[in-house]
mmCIF file of C-alpha atoms in Angstrom:
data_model
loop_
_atom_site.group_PDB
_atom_site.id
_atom_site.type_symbol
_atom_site.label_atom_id
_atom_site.label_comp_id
_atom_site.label_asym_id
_atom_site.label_seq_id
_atom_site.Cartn_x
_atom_site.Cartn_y
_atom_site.Cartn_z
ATOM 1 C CA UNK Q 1 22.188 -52.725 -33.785
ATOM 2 C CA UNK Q 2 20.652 -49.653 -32.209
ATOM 3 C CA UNK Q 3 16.920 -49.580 -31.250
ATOM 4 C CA UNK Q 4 14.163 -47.863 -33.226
ATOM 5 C CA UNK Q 5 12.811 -45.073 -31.466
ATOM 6 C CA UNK Q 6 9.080 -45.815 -32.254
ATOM 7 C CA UNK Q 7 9.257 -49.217 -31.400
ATOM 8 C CA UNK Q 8 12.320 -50.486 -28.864
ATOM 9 C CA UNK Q 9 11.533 -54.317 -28.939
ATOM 10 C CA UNK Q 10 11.429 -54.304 -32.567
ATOM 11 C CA UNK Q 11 14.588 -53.257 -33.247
ATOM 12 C CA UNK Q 12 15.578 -56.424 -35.736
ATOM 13 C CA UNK Q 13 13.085 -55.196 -38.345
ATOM 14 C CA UNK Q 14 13.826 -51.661 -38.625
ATOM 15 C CA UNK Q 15 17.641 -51.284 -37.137
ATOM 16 C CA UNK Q 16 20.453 -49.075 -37.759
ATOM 17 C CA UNK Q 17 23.638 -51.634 -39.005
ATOM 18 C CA UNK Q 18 27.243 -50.555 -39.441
ATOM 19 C CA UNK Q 19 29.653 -52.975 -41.361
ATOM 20 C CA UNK Q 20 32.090 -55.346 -38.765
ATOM 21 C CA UNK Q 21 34.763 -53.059 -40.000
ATOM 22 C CA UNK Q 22 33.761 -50.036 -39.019
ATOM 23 C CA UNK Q 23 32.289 -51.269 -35.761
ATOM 24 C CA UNK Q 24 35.080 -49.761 -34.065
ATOM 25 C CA UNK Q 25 34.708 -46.602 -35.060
ATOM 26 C CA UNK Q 26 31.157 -46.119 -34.696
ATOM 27 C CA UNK Q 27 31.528 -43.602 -32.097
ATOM 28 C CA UNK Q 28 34.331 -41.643 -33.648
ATOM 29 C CA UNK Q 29 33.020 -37.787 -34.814
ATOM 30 C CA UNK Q 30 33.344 -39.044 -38.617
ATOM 31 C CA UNK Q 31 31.777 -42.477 -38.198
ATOM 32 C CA UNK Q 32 28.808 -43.387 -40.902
ATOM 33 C CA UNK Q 33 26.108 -44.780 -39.989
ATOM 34 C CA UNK Q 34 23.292 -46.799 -42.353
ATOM 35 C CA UNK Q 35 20.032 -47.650 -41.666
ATOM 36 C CA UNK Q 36 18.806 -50.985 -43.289
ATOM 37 C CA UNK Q 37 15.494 -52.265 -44.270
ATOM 38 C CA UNK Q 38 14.991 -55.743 -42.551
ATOM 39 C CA UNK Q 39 13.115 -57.031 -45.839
ATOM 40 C CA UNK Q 40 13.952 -55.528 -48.807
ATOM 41 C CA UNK Q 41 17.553 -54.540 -47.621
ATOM 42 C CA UNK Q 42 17.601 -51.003 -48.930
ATOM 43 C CA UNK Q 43 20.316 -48.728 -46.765
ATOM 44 C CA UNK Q 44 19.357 -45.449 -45.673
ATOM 45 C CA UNK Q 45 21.422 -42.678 -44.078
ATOM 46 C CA UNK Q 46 18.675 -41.528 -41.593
ATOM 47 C CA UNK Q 47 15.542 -42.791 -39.606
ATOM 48 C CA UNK Q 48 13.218 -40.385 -41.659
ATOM 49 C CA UNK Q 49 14.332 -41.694 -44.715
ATOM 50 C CA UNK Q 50 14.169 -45.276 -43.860
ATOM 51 C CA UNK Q 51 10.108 -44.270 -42.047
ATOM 52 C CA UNK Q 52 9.479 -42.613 -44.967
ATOM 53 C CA UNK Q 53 10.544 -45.848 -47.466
ATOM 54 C CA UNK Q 54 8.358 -48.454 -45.209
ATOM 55 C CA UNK Q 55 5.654 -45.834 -45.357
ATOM 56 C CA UNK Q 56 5.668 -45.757 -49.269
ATOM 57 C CA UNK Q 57 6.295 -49.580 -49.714
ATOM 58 C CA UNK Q 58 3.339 -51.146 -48.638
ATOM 59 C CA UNK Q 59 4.936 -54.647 -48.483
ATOM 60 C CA UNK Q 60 7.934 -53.414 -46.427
ATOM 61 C CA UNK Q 61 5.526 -51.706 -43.503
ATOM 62 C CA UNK Q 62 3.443 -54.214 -42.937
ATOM 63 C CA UNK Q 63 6.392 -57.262 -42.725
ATOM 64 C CA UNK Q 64 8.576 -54.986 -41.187
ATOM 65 C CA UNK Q 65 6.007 -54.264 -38.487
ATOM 66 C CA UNK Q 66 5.014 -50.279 -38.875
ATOM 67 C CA UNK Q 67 1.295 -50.733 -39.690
ATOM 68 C CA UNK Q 68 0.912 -52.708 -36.888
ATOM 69 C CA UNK Q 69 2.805 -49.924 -34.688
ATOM 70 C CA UNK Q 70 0.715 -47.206 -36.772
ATOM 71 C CA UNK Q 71 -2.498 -49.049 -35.607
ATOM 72 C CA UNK Q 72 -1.895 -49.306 -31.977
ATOM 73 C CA UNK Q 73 -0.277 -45.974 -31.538
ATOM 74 C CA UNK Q 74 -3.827 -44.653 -33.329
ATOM 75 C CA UNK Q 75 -5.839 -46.590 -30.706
ATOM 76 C CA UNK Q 76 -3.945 -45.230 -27.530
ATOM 77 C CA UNK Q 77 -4.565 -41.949 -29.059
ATOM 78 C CA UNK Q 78 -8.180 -42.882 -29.545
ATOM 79 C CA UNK Q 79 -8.424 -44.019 -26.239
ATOM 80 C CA UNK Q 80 -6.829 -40.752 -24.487
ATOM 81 C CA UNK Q 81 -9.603 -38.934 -26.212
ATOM 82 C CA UNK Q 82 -12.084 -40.906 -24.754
ATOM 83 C CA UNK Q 83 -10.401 -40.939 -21.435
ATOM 84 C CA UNK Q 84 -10.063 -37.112 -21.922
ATOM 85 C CA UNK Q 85 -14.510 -36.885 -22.988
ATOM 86 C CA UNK Q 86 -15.256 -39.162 -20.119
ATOM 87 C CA UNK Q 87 -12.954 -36.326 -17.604
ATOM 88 C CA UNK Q 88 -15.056 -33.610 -18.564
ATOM 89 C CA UNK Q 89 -18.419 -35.294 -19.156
ATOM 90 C CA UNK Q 90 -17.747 -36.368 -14.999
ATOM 91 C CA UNK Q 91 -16.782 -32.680 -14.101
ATOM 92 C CA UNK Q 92 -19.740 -30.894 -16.154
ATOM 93 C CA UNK Q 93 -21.897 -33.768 -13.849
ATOM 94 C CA UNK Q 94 -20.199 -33.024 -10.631
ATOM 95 C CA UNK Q 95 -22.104 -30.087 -8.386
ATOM 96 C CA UNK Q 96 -21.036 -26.735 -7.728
ATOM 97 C CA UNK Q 97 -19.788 -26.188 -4.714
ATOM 98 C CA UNK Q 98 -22.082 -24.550 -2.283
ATOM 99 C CA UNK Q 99 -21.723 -21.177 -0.812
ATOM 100 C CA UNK Q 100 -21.646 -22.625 2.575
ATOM 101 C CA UNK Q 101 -18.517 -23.249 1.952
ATOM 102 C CA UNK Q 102 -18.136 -19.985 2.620
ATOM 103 C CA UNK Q 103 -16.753 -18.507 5.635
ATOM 104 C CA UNK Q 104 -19.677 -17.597 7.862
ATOM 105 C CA UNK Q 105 -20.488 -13.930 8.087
ATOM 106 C CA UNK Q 106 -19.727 -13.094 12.136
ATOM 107 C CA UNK Q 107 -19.979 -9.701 13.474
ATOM 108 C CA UNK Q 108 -20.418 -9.929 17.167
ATOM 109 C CA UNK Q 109 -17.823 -9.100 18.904
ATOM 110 C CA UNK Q 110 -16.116 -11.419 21.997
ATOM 111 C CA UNK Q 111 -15.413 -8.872 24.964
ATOM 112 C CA UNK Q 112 -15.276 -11.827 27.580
ATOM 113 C CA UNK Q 113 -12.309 -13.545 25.703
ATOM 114 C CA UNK Q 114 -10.602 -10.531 24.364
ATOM 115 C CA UNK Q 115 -7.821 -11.208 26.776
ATOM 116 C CA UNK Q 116 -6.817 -14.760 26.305
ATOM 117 C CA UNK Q 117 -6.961 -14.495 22.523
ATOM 118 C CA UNK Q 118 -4.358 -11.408 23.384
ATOM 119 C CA UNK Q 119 -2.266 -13.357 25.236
ATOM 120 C CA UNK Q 120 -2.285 -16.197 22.356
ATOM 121 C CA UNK Q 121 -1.297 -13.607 19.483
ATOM 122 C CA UNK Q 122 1.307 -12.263 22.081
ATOM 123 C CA UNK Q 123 3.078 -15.475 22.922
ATOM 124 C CA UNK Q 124 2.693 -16.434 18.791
ATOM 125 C CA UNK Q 125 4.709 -13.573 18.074
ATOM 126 C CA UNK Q 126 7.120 -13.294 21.035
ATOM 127 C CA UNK Q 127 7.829 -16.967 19.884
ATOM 128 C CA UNK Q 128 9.137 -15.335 16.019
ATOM 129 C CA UNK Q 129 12.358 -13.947 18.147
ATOM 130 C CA UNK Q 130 12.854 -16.779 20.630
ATOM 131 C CA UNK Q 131 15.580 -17.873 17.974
ATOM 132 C CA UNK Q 132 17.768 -14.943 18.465
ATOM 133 C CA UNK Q 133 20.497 -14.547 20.620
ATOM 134 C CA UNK Q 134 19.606 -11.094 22.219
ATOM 135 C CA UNK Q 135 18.459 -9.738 24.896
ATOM 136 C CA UNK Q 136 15.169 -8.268 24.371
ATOM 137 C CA UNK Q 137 13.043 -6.852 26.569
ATOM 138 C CA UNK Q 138 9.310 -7.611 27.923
ATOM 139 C CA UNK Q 139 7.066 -6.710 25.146
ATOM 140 C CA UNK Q 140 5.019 -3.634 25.815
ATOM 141 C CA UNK Q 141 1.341 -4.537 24.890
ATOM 142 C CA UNK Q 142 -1.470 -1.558 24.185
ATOM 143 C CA UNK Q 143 -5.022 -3.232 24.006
ATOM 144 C CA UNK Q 144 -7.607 -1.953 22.023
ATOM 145 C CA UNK Q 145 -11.372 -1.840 23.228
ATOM 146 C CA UNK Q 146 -13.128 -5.291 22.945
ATOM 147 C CA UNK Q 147 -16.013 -3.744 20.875
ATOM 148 C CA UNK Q 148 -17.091 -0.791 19.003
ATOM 149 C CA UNK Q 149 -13.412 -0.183 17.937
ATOM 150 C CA UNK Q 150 -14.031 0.143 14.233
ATOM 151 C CA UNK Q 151 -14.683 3.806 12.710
ATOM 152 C CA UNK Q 152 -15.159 3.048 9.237
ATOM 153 C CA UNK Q 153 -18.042 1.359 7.703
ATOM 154 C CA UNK Q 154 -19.725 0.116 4.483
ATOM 155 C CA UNK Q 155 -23.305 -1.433 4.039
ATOM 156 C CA UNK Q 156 -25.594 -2.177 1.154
ATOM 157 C CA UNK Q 157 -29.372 -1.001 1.127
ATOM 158 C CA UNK Q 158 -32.116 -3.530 0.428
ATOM 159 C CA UNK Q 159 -35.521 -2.011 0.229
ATOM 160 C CA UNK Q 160 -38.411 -4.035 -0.257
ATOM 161 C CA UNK Q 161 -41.970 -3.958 1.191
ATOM 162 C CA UNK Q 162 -40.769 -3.474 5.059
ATOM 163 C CA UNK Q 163 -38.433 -0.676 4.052
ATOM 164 C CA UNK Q 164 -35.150 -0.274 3.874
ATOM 165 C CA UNK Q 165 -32.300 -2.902 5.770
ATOM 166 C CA UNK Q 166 -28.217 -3.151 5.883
ATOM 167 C CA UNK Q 167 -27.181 -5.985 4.408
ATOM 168 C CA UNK Q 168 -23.821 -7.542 3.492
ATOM 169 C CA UNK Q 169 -22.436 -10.455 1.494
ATOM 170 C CA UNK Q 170 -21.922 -14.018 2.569
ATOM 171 C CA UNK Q 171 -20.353 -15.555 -0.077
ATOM 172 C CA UNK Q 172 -23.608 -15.355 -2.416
ATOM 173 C CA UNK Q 173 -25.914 -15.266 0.311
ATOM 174 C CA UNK Q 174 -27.362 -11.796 1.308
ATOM 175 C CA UNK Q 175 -27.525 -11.087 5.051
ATOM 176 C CA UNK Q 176 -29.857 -8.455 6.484
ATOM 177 C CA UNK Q 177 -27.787 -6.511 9.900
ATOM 178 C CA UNK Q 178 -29.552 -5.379 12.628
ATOM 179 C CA UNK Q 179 -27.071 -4.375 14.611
ATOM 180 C CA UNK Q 180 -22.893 -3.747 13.970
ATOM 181 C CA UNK Q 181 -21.252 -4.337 17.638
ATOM 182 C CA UNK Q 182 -17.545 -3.778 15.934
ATOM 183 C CA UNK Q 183 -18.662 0.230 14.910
ATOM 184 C CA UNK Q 184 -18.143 2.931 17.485
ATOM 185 C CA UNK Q 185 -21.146 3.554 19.635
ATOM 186 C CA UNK Q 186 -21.631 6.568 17.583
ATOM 187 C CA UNK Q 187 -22.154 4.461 14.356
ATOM 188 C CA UNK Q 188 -23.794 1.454 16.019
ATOM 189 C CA UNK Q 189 -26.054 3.495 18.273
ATOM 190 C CA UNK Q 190 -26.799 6.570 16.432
ATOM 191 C CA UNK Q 191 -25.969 6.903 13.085
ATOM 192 C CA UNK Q 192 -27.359 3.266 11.980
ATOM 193 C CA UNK Q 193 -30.504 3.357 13.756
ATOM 194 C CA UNK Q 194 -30.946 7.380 12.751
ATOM 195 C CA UNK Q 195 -30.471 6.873 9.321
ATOM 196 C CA UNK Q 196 -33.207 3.772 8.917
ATOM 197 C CA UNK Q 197 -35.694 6.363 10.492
ATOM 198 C CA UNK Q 198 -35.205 9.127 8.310
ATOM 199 C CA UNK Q 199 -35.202 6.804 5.426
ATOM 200 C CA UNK Q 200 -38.486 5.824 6.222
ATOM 201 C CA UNK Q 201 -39.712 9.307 5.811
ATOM 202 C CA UNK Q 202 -37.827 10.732 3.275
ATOM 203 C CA UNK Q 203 -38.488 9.296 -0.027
ATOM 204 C CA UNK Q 204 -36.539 11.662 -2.164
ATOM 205 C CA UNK Q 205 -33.520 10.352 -0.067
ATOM 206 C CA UNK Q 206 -34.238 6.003 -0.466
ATOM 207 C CA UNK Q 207 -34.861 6.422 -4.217
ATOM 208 C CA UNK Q 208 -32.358 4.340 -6.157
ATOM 209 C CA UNK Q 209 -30.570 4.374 -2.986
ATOM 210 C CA UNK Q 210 -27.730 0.941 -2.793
ATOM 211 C CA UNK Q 211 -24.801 1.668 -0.516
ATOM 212 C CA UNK Q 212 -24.198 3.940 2.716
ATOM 213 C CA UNK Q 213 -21.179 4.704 4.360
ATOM 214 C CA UNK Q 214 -20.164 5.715 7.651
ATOM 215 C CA UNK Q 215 -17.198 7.584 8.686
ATOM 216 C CA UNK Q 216 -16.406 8.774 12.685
ATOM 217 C CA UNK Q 217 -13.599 9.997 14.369
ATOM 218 C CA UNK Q 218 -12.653 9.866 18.269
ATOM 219 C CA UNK Q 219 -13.570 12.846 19.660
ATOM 220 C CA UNK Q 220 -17.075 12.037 17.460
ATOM 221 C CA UNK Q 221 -17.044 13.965 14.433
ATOM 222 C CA UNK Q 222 -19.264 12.029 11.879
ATOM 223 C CA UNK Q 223 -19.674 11.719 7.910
ATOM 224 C CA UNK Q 224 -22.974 9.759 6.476
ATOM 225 C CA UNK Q 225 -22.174 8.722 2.544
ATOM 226 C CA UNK Q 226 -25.119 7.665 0.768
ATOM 227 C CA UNK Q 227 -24.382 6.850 -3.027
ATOM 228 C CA UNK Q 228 -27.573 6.411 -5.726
ATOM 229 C CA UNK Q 229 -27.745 5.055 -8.645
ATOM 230 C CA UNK Q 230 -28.427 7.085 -12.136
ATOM 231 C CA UNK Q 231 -30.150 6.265 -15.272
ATOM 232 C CA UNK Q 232 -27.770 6.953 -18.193
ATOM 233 C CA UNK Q 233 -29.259 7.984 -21.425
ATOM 234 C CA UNK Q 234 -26.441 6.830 -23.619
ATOM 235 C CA UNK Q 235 -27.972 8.705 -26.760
ATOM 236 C CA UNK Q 236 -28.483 12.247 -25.335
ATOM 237 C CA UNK Q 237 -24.947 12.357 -23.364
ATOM 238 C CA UNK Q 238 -23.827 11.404 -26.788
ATOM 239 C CA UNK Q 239 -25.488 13.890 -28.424
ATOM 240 C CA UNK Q 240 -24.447 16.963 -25.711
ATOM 241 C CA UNK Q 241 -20.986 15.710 -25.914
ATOM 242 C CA UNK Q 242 -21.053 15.937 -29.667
ATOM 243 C CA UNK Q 243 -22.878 19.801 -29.380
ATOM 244 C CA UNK Q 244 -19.975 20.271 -26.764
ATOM 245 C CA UNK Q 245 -17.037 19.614 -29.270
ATOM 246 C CA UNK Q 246 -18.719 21.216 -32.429
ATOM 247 C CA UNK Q 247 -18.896 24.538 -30.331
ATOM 248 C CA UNK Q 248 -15.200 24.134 -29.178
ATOM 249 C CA UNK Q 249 -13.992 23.883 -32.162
ATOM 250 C CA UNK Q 250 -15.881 26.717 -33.724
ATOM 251 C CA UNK Q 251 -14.332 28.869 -31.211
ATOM 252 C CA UNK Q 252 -11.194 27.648 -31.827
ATOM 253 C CA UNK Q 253 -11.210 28.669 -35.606
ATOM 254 C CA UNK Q 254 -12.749 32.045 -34.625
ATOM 255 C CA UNK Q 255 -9.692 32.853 -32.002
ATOM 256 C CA UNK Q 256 -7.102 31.683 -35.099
ATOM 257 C CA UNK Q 257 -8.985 33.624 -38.147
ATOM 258 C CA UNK Q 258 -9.778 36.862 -36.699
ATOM 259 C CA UNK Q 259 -7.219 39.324 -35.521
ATOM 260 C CA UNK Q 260 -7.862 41.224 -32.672
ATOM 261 C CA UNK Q 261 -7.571 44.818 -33.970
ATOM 262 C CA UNK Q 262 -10.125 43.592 -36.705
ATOM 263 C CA UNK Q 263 -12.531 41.982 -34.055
ATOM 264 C CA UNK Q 264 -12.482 45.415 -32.251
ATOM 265 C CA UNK Q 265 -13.249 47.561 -35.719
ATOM 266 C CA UNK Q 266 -16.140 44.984 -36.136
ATOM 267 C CA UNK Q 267 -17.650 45.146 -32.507
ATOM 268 C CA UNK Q 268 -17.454 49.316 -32.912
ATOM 269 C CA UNK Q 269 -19.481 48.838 -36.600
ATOM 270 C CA UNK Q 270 -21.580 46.542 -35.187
ATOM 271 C CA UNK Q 271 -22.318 47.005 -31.780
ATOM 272 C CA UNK Q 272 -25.956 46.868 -31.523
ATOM 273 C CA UNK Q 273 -25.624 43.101 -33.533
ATOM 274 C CA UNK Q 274 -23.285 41.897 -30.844
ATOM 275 C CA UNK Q 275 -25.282 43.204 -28.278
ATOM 276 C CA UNK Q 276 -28.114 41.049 -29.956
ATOM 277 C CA UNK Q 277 -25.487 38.326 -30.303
ATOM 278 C CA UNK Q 278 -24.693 38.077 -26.638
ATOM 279 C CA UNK Q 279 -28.195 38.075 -24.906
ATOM 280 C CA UNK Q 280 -28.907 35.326 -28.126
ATOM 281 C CA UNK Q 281 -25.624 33.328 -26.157
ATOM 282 C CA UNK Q 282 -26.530 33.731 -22.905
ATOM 283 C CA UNK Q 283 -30.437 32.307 -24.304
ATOM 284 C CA UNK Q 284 -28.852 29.286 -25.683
ATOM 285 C CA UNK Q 285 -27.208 28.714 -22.340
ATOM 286 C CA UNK Q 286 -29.854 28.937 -20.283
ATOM 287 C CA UNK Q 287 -31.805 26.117 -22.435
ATOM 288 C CA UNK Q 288 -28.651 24.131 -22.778
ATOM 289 C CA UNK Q 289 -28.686 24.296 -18.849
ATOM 290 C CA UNK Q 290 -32.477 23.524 -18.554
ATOM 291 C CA UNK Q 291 -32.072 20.444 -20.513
ATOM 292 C CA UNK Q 292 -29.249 19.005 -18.529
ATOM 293 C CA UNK Q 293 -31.552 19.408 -15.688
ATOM 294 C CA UNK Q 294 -34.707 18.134 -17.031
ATOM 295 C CA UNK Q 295 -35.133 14.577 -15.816
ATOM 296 C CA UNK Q 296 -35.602 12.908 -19.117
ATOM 297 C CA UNK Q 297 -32.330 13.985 -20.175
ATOM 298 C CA UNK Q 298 -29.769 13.354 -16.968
ATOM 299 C CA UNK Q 299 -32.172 12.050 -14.214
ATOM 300 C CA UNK Q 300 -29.956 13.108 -11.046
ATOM 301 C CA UNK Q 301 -31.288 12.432 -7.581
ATOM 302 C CA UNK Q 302 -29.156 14.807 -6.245
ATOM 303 C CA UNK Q 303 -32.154 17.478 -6.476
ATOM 304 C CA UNK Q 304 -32.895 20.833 -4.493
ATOM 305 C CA UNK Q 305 -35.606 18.541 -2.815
ATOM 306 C CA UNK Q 306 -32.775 16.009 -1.865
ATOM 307 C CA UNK Q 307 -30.310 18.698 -0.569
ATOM 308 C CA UNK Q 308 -33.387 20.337 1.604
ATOM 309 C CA UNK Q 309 -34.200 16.301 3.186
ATOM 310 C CA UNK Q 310 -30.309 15.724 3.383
ATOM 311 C CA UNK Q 311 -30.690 19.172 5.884
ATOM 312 C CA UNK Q 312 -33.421 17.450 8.144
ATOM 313 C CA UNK Q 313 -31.196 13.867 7.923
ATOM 314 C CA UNK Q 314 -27.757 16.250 9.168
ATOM 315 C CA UNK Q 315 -30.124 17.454 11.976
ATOM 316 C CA UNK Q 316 -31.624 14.115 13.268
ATOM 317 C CA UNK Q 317 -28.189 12.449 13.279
ATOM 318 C CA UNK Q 318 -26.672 15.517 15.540
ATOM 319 C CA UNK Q 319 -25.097 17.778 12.609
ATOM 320 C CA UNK Q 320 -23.398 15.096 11.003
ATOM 321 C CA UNK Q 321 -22.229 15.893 7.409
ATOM 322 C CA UNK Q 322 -24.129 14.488 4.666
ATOM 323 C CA UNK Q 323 -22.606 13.352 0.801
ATOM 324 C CA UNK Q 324 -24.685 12.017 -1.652
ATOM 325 C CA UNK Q 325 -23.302 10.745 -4.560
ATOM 326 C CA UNK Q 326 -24.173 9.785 -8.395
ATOM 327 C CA UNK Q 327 -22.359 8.816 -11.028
ATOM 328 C CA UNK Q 328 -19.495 11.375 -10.869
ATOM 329 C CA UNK Q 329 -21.868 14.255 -9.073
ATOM 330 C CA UNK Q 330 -21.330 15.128 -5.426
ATOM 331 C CA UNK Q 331 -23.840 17.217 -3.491
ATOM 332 C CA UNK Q 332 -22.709 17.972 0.296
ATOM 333 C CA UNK Q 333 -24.798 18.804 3.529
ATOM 334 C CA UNK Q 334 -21.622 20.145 6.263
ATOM 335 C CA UNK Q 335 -18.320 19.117 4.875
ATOM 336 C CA UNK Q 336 -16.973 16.052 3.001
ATOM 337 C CA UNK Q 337 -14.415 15.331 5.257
ATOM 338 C CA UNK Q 338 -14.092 14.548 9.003
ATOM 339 C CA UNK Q 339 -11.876 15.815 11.431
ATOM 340 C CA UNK Q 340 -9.675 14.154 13.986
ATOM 341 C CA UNK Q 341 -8.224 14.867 17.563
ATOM 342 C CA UNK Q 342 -5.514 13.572 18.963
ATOM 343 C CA UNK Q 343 -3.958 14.000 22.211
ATOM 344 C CA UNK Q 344 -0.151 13.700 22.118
ATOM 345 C CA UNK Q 345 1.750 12.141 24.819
ATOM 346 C CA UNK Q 346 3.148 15.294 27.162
ATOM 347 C CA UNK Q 347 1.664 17.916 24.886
ATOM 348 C CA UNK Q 348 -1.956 19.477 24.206
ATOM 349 C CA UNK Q 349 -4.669 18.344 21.870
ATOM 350 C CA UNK Q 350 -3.465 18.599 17.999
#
């Protein structure tokens, strides 16, 4: 007898039986096998068919045992759902987890240590090739300076009633900087404090002000980002970008329907209409550019008033160059890049 794969210790209800003859040859590739119904005897040449007869024959299932297996199997499956309900019931219950888990936002610097965490990063990586049968030589070490190494720098701009602060992320938590030991002296000294100042003055330059950048170089060339954000009136870009297309495609059919020699016979005939034409073009330009411009329509800090305080910023902060951008616009005070110097090894300055 060969066990029932639903239920192993029940295998003398529903089993599969060969005759004594053919016991032998059970294994062979043409061997038949039968399965048997325990109580009413009825042979079967698969398990589905023989499930499928205890299922239909009420009287078979039950004294052959499949309700019963039916029953429990629908319990454990009632019970994993209520295991699984319970699970998440526990986990919708359980707390966030904090943001202190957070790693801690540090930005001082360690000057007075800088050399013995060297030495540790040294020996950790001089111990990578201690597996290697070679020769090498001492490693040559160049150290960096312990502080105000970093030229680079981003900060968000929180304004509220005491005026405008650098602030960065921790995690969730918002963290007001008042000073930014790993920027070169030239940010950290000058540029930071310098900008807060003129800030304070310059309103055209704060307004829907949220991120400022810093950029320096060694031999102290300096670029001041400031980047605003821009109220975008979905229905009149729409509707320019609409106008925009409609008059493209006019032009296009214009350029394909009229031939050139006829487009000159009809400028000579009408000359004075053209004329009229044009200066009506060049009209609907100028009110086309007027209404970009107007604030209700694309309200652009980047103004004549903020180019003219972005001057007086450049000037406080030593001639630094000044970028201001909004939403795809860029409006520059000096350049919008920096230079560098650098002094190569047995040659000149480059």
């Amino acid at each position: 007898a060969e066990p029932c794969r639903r239920c192993p210790g029940r295998a003398r209800t529903m089993a599969a039986v060969t005759s004594p003859g053919e016991a032998s040859a059970v294994s062979g590739p043409s061997a038949s096998v039968s399965f048997d119904c325990a109580v009413c005897g009825a042979s079967f040449g698969g398990r589905n068919a023989l499930f499928r007869h205890l299922r239909r024959q009420a009287a078979c299932g039950e004294q052959g045992g499949l309700v019963a297996i039916d029953q429990e199997d629908a319990a454990k499956a009632q019970g994993a759902e209520n295991k699984s309900k319970s699970q998440q019931q526990e986990k919708k219950k359980k707390p966030k987890k904090e943001d202190t888990e957070h790693k801690k936002l540090n930005l001082e610097t360690r000057p007075e240590t800088y050399a013995e965490e060297l030495a540790v990063k040294v020996a950790a990586v001089w111990a990578l090739f201690g597996g290697l049968a070679l020769q090498l030589p001492e490693p040559e070490v160049f150290e960096s300076p312990p502080d105000h190494y970093r030229m680079r720098c981003e900060f968000d701009i929180w304004q509220d009633h005491r005026g405008p602060s650098y602030t960065m992320f921790s995690g969730k938590e918002r963290v007001q900087i008042q000073h930014y030991p790993m920027g070169t002296k030239l940010i950290s000294e000058k540029l930071m404090p310098g900008l807060l100042d003129v800030l304070r003055r310059e309103e055209v330059l704060r307004l829907r002000l949220f991120q400022v950048n810093f950029h320096t170089t060694l031999h102290g060339d300096a670029l001041v980002g400031l980047l605003y954000h821009t109220p975008y009136n979905r229905p009149e870009r729409r509707a320019k970008e609409e106008r925009r297309q409609a008059e493209k495609q006019a032009r296009e059919l214009l350029e394909e329907s009229i031939d050139r020699g006829v487009a000159a016979e009809r400028c000579e005939e009408r000359g004075g209409d053209a004329a009229e034409g044009e200066v009506d073009q060049e009209e609907e330009g100028q009110q086309d550019k007027e209404a970009t411009s107007a604030p209700g329509i694309d309200d652009c800090p980047l103004t004549e008033a903020w180019t003219s305080a972005a001057e007086r910023l450049s000037a406080a902060l030593g001639g630094a160059s000044v970028v201001g951008h909004s939403r795809g616009r860029r409006a520059v005070v000096g350049r919008p890049w920096v230079e560098e110097r650098l002094r190569v090894a047995g040659g000149a300055e480059a």
